[in-house]
Tab-separated table of C-alpha atoms and ligand atoms in Angstrom:
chain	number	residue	atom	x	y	z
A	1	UNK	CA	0.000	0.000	0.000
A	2	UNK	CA	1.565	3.441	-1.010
A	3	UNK	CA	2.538	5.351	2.188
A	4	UNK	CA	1.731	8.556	-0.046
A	5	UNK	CA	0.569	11.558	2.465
A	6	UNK	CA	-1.129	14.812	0.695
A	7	UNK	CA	1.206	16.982	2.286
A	8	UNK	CA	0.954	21.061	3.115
A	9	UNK	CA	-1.030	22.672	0.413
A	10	UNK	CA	0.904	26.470	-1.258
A	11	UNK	CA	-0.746	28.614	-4.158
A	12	UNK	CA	2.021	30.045	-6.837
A	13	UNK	CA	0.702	32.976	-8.856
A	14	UNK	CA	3.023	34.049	-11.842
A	15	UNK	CA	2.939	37.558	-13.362
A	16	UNK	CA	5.157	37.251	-16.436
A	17	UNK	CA	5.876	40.999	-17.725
A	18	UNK	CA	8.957	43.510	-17.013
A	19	UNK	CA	9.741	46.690	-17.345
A	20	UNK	CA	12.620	45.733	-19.231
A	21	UNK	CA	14.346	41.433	-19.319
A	22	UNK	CA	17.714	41.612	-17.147
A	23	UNK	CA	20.799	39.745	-19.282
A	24	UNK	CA	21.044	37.091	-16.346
A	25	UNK	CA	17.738	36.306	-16.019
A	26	UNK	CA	15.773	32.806	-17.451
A	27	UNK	CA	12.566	33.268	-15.271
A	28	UNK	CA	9.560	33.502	-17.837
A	29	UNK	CA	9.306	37.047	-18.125
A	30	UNK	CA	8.831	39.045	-20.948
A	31	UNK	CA	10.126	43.133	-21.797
A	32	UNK	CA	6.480	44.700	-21.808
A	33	UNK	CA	5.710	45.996	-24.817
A	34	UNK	CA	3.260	48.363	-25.417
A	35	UNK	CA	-0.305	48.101	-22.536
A	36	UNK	CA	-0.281	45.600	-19.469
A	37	UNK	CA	-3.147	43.420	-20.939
A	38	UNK	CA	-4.372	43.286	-17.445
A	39	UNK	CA	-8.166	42.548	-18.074
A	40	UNK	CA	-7.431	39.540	-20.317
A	41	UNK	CA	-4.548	38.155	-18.069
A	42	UNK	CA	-6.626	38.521	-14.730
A	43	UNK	CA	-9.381	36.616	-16.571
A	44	UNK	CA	-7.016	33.445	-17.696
A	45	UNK	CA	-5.707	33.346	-14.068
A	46	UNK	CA	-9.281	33.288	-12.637
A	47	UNK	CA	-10.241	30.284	-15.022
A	48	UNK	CA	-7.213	29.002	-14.497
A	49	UNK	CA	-7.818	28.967	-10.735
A	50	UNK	CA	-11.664	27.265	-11.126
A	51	UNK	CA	-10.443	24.812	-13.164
A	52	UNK	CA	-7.588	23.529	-10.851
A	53	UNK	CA	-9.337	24.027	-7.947
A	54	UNK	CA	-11.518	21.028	-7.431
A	55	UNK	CA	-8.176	18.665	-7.149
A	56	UNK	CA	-7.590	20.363	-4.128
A	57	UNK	CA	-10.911	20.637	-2.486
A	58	UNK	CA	-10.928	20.548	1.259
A	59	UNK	CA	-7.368	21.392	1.745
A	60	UNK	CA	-6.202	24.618	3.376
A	61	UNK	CA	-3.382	26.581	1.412
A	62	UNK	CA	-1.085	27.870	3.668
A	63	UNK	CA	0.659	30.063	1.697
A	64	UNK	CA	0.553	31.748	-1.815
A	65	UNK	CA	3.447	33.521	-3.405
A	66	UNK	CA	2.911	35.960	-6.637
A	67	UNK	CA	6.294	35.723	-8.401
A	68	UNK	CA	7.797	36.748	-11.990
A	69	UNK	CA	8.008	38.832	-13.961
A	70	UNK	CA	7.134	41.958	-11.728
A	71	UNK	CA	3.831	41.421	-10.244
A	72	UNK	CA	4.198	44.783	-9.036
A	73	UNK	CA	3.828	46.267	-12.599
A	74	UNK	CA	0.094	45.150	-11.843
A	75	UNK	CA	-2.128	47.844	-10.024
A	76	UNK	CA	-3.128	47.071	-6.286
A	77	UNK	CA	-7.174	46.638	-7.414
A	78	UNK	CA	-5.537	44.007	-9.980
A	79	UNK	CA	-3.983	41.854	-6.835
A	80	UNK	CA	-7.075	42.266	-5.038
A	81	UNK	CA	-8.903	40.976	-7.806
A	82	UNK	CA	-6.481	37.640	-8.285
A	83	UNK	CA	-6.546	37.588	-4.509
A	84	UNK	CA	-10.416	37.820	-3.884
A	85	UNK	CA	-10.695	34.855	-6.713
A	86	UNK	CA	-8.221	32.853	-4.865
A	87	UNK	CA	-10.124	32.939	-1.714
A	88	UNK	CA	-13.228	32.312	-3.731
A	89	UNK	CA	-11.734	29.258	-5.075
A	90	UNK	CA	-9.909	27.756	-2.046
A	91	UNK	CA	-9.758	27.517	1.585
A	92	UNK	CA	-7.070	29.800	2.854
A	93	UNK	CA	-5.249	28.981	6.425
A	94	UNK	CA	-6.438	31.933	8.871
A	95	UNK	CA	-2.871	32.983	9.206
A	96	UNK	CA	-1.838	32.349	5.253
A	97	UNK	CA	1.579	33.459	4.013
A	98	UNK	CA	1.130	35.836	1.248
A	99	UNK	CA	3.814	37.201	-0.699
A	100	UNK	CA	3.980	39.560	-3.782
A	101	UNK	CA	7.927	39.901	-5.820
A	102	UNK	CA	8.260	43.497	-6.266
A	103	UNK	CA	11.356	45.174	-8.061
A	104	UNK	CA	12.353	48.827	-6.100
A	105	UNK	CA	11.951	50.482	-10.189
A	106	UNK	CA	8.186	50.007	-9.851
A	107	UNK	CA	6.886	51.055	-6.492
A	108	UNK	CA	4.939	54.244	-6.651
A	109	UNK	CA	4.184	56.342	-3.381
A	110	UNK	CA	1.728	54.742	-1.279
A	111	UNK	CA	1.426	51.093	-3.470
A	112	UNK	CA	2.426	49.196	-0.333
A	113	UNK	CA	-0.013	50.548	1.327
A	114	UNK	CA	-2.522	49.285	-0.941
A	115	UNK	CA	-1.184	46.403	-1.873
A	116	UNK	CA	-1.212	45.476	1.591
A	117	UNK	CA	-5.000	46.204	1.980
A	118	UNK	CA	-5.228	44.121	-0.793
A	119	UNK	CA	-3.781	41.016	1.350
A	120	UNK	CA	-0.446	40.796	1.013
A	121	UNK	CA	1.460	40.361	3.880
A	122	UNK	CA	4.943	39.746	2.834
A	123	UNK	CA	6.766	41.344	0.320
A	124	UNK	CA	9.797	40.240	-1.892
A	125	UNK	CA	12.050	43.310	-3.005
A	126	UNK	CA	14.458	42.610	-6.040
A	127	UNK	CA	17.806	44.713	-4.823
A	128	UNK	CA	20.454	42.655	-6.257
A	129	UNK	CA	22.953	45.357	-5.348
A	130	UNK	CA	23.717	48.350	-3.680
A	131	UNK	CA	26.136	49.788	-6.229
A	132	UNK	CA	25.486	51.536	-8.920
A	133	UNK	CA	27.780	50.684	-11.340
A	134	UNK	CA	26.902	46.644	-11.062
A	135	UNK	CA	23.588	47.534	-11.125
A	136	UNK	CA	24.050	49.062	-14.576
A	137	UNK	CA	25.999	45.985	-15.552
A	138	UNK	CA	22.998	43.799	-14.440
A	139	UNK	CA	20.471	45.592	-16.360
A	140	UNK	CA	18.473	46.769	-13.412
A	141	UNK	CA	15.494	49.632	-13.589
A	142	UNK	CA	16.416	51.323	-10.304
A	143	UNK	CA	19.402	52.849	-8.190
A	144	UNK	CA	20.553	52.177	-4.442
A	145	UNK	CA	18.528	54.966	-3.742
A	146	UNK	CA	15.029	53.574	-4.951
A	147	UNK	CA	15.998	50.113	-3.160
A	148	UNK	CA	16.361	52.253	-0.063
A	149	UNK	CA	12.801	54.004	-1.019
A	150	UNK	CA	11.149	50.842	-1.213
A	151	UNK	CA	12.454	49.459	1.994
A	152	UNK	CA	11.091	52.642	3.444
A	153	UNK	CA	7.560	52.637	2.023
A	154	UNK	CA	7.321	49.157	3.333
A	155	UNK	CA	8.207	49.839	6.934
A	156	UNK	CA	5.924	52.874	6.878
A	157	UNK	CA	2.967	50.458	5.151
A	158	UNK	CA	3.516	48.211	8.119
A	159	UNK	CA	4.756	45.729	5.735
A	160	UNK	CA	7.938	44.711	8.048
A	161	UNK	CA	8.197	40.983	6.947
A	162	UNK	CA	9.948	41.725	3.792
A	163	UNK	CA	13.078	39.715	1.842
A	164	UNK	CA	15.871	41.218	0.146
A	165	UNK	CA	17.280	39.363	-2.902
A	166	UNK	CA	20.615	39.800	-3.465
A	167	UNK	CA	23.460	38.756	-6.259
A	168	UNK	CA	26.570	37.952	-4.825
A	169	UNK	CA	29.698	36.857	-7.490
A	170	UNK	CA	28.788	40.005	-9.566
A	171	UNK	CA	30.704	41.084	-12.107
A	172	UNK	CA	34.100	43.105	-10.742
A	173	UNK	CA	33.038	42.058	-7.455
A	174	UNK	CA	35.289	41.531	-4.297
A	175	UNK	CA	34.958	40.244	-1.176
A	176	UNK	CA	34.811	43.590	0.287
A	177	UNK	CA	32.165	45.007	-1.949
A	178	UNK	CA	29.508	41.563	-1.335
A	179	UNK	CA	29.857	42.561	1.846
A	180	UNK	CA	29.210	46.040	1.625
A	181	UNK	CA	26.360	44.887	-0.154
A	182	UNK	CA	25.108	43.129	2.917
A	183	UNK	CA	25.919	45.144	5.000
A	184	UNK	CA	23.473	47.693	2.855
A	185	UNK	CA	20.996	45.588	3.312
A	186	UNK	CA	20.829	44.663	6.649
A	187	UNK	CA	20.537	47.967	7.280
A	188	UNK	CA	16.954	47.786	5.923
A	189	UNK	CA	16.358	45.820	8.458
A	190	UNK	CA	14.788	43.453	6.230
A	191	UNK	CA	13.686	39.957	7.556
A	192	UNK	CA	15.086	37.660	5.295
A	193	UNK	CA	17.716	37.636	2.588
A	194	UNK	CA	18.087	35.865	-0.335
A	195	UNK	CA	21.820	35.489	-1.111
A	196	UNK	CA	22.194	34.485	-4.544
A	197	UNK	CA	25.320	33.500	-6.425
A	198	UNK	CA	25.064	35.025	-10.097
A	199	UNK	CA	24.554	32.174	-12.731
A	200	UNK	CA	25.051	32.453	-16.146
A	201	UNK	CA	22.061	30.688	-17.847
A	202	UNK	CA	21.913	29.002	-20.671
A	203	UNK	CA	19.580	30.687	-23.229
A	204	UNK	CA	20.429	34.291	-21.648
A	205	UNK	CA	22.302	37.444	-22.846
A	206	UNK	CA	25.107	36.574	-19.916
A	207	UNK	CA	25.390	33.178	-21.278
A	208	UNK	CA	26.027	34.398	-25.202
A	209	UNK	CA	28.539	36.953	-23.861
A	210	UNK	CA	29.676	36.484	-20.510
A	211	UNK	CA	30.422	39.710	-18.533
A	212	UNK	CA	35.113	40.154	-18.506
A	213	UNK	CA	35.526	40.250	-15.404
A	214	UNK	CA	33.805	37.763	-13.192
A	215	UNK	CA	35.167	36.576	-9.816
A	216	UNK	CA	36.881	33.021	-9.472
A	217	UNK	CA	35.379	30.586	-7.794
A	218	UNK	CA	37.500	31.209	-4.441
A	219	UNK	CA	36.322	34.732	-4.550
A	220	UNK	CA	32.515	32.979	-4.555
A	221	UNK	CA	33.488	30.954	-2.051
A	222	UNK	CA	34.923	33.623	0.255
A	223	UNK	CA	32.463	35.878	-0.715
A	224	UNK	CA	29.797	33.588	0.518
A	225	UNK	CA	31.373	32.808	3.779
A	226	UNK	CA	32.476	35.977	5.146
A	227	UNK	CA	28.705	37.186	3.869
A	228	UNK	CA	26.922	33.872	6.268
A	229	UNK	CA	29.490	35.007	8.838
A	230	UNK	CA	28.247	38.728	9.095
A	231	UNK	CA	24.254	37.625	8.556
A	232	UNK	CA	24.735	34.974	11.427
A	233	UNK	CA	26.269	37.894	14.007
A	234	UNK	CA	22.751	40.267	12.757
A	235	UNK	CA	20.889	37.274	13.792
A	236	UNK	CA	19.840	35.720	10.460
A	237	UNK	CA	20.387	32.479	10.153
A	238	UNK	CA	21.067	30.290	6.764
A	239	UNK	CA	18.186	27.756	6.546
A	240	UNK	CA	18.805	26.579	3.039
A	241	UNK	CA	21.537	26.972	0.505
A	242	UNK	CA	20.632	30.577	-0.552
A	243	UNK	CA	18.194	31.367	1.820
A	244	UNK	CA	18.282	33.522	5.727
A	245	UNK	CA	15.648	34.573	8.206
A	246	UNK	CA	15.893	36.089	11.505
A	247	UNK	CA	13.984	33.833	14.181
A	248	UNK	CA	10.629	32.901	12.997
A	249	UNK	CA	10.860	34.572	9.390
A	250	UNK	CA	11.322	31.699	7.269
A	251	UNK	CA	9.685	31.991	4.035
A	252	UNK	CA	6.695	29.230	4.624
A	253	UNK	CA	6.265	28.967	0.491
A	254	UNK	CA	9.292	28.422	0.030
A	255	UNK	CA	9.830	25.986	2.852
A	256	UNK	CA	7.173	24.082	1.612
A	257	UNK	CA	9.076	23.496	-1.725
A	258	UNK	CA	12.122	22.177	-0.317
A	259	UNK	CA	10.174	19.922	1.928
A	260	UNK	CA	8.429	18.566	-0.984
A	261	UNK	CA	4.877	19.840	-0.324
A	262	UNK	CA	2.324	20.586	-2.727
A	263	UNK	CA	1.514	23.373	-4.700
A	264	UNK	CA	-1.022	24.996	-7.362
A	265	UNK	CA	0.350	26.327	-10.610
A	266	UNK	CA	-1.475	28.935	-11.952
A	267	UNK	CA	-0.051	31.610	-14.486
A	268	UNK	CA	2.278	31.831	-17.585
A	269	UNK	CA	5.003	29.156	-17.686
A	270	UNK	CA	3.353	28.151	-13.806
A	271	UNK	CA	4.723	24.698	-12.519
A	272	UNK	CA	2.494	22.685	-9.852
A	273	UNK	CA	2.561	19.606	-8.086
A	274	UNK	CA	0.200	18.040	-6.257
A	275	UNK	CA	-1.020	14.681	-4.258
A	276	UNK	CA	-3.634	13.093	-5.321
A	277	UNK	CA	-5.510	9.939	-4.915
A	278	UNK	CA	-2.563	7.960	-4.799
A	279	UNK	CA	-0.521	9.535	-7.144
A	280	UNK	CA	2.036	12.766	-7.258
A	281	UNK	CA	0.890	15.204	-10.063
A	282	UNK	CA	3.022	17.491	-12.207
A	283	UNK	CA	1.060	20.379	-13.875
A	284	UNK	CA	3.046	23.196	-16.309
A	285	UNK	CA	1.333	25.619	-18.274
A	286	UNK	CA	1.872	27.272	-21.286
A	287	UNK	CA	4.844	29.722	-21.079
A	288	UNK	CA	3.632	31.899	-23.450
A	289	UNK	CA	1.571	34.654	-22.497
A	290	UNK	CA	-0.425	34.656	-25.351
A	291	UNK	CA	-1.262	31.435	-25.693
A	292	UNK	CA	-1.774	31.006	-22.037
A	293	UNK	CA	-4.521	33.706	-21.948
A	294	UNK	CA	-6.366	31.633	-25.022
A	295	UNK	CA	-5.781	28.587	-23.207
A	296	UNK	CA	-5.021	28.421	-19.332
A	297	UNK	CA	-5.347	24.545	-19.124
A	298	UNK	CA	-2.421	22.907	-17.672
A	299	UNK	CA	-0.613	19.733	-19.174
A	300	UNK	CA	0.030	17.014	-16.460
A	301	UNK	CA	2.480	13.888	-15.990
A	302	UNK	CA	2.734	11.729	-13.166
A	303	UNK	CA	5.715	11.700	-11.717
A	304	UNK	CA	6.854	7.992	-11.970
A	305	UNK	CA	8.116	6.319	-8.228
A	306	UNK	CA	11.427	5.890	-9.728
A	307	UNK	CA	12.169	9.467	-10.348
A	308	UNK	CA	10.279	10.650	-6.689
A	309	UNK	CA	14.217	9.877	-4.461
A	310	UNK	CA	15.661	12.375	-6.568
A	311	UNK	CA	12.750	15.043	-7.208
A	312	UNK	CA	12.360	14.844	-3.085
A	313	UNK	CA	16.507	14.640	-2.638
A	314	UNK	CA	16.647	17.674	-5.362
A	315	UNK	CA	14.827	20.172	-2.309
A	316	UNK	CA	15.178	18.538	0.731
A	317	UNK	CA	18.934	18.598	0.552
A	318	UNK	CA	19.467	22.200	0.168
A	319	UNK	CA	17.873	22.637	3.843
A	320	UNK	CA	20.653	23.612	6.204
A	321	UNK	CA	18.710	20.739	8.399
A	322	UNK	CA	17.523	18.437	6.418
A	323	UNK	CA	14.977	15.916	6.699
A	324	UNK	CA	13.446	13.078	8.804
A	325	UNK	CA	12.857	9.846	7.250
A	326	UNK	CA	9.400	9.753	7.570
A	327	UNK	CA	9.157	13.014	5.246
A	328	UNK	CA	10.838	11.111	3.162
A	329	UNK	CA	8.517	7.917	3.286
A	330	UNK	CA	5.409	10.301	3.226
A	331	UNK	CA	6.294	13.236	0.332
A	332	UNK	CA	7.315	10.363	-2.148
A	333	UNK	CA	5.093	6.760	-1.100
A	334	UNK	CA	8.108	4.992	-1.115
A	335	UNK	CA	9.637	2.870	1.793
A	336	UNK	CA	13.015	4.099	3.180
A	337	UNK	CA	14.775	0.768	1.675
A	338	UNK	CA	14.858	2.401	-2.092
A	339	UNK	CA	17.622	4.794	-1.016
A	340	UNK	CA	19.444	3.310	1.834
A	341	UNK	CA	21.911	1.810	0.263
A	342	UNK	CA	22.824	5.404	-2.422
A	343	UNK	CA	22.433	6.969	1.719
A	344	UNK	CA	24.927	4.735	3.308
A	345	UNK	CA	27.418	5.230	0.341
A	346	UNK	CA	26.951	9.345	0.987
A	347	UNK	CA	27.733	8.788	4.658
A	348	UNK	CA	30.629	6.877	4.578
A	349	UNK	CA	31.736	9.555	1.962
A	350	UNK	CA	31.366	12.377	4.672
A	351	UNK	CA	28.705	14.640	2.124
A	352	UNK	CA	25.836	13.495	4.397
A	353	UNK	CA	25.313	13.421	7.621
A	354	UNK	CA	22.569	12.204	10.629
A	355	UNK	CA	21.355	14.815	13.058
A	356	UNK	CA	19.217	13.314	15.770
A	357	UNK	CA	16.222	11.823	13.628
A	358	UNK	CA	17.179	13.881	10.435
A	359	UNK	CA	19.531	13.588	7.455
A	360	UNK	CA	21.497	16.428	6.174
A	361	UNK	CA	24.296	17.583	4.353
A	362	UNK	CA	27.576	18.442	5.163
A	363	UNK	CA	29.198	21.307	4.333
A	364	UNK	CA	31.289	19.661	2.077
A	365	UNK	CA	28.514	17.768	0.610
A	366	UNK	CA	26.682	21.642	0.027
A	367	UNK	CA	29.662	22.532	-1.951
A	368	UNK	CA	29.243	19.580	-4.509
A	369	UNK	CA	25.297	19.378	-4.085
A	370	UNK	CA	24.517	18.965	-8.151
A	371	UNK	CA	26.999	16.002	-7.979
A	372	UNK	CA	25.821	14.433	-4.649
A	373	UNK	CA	22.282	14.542	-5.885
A	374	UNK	CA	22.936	12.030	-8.983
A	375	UNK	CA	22.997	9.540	-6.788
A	376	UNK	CA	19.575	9.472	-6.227
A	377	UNK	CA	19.143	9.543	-9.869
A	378	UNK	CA	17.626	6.324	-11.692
A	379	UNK	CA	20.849	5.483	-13.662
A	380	UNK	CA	23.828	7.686	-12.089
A	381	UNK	CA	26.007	8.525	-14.951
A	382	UNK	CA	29.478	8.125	-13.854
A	383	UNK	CA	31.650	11.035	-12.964
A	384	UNK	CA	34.968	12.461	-12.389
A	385	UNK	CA	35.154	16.161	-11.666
A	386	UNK	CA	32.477	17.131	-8.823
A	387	UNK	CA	30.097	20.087	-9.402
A	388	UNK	CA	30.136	23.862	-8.150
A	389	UNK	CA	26.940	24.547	-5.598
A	390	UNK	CA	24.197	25.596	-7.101
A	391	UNK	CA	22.025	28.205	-5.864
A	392	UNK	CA	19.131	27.359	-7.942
A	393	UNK	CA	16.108	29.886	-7.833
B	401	SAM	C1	11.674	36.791	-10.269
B	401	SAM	S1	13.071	37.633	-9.687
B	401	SAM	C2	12.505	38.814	-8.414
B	401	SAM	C3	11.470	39.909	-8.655
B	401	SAM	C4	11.697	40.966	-9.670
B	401	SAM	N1	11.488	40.393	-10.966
B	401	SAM	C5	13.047	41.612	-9.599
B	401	SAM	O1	13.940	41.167	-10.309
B	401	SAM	O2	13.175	42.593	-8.859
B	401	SAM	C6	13.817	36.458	-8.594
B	401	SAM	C7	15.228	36.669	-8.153
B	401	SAM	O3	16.088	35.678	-8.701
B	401	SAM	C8	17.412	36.126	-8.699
B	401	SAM	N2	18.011	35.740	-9.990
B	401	SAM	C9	17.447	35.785	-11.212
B	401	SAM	N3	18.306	35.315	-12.141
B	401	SAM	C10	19.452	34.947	-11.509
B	401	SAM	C11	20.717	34.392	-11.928
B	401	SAM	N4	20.972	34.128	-13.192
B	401	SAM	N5	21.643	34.126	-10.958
B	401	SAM	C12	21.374	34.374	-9.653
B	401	SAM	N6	20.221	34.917	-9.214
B	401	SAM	C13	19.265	35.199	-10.128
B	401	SAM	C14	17.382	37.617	-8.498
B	401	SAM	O4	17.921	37.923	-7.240
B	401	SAM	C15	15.904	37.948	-8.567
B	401	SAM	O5	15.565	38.973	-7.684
B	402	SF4	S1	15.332	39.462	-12.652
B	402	SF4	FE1	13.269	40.124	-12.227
B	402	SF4	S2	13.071	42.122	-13.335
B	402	SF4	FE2	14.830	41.081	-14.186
B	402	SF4	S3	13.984	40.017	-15.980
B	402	SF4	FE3	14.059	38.534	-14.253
B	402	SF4	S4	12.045	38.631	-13.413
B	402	SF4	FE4	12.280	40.502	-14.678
């Protein structure tokens, strides 16, 4: 009998238009051209949103999370409006998680205010940087000074759970500079920090013509130590690979991806997974605007039990602390006996680790995490060289 558990239920709203498409960046998101078709994409994410809906009936969603794209390019009354269907649709937890991505190059006066009226209580701000010059390099709509703005109108909109992303391994950047960086935006007094090493790729401008003068991987490796060192002493603390809260602030969404949970899908280019009568769903929808708004009807695969070790391995090993066994057994049906032996092998190895009732990684197993996960793959190709972290987004 499959020891499959529907697990903790999130809702991931995707907004797929920019002001303008940063080099680095392979997130579906689209240079807006011309009007924000707002009516007609509101409308495909309600249907979208009744038509996914009944899978999930009777669950509570604990958290929902509108990400890009810019959501905030979208008026306040336009979140409501996605919002208000969402509740119509599904059962939301009484003390839901709701976060909207903004980037600091679209917040008008007052919006937070709004927005938060609207029902968002946690806000993602895009700073990347503090410097000008990188933030040139990178493409980016705003200065230090509208970052600092932002982080402003948030306090003052009583919006004080808020993240800061940040790039670190940027080009021309030193040690000294990341931290500066940090150091910027701690002084936001954010709640959590995204800490993101710069990636080139494939498919993107920084890929085709990679910026001169890129750190080494030392410098990234410094750069990311002496930056967890000086996070740790302002009290936030690394609970994933790229991720840092202060006590209590943990992103639940994003929690509940790396612990395998489930999660609706709706938008552009939207990904979901969920539990269902006995079976572990993939849903993906078209990533094409467009086409999405003529057709918001998600394709879905089942995600076969030989692939579920390494889809559940893929998240639940880029938490600082792991997993217990029994997540395991639950999130993916399977008994603990299909891994044990690839587990063993990792322990003896020194890249895993137990931890009371959980299983983690070392910290030499975070540095070559791509290359410690293929051995939960179905057929591990064999390898020599071992793999740079990623900090997959
Ligand atoms: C969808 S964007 C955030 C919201 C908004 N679009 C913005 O950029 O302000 C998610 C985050 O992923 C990070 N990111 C995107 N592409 C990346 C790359 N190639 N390497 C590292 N981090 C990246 C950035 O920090 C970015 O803020
Ligand atoms: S990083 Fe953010 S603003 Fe830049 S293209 Fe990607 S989604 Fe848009």
């Amino acid at each position: 009998m499959s020891r499959l558990v529907a697990p903790r239920l999130s809702l991931y709203l995707h907004f797929p238009w920019c002001v303008r498409k940063c080099p680095y960046c392979d997130f579906n998101s689209y240079t807006l051209n011309g009007q924000l078709q707002e009516a007609g994409y509101l409308e495909a994410l309600e249907r979208d949103l009744e038509t996914q809906a009944p899978e999930v009936a009777g669950r509570e969603v604990i958290s929902v999370f509108m990400g890009g794209g810019t959501p905030s390019l979208f008026p306040p009354s336009a979140i409501d409006r996605v919002l208000a269907a969402a509740r119509r649709h599904l059962t939301f937890a009484s003390d839901v998680e709701v976060t909207m991505e903004a980037n600091p190059g679209t917040i008008e006066r007052g919006r937070f205010t709004e927005y938060r009226a609207a029902g968002v209580n946690r806000v993602s701000l895009g700073a990347q940087s503090f410097e000008a010059r990188t933030l040139q390099v990178l493409g980016r709509i705003h200065s230090p000074d509208e970052t600092r703005r932002a982080a402003e109108e948030l306090h003052a909109a009583g919006l004080i759970n808020f993240n800061l992303d940040l790039m670190y391994a940027l080009p021309g950047q030193d040690v000294a500079a990341a931290l500066a960086d940090v150091e910027s935006a701690i002084a936001l007094k954010p709640t959590h920090l995204s800490h993101y090493q710069l990636t080139l790729e494939p498919g993107t401008v920084f890929a085709a013509q990679p910026p001169a003068d890129l750190p080494t991987d030392d410098t990234a490796a410094e750069i990311l130590a002496v930056c967890g060192a000086r996070l740790a002493e302002a009290g936030f603390g690394q609970y994933e690979v790229s991720a840092y809260a202060q006590p209590g602030r943990q992103c639940r969404h994003n929690l509940n991806y790396w612990t395998f949970g489930d999660y609706l899908g709706v938008g552009a280019g939207a990904h979901g997974k969920i539990t269902h009568a006995g079976a572990i769903i993939r849903t993906t929808q078209s990533r094409d605007p467009r086409r999405y708004m003529a057709a918001p009807t998600a394709t879905r695969t089942p995600v076969p039990e030989a692939q579920r070790p390494f889809e559940f391995m893929l998240n639940a090993l880029r938490l600082i602390d792991g997993f217990e066994i029994a997540t395991f057994e639950q999130r993916t049906g399977l008994p603990w006996e299909t891994v044990v032996r690839e587990v063993e092998t990792l322990l003896t190895r020194k890249l895993l680790e137990v931890q009371g009732p959980r299983l983690r990684t070392t910290m030499v197993g975070m540095r070559f995490l791509n290359n410690l996960l293929l051995s939960f793959l179905e057929e591990t190709p064999q390898t020599t060289g071992a793999f740079g972290l990623s900090t997959a987004i």
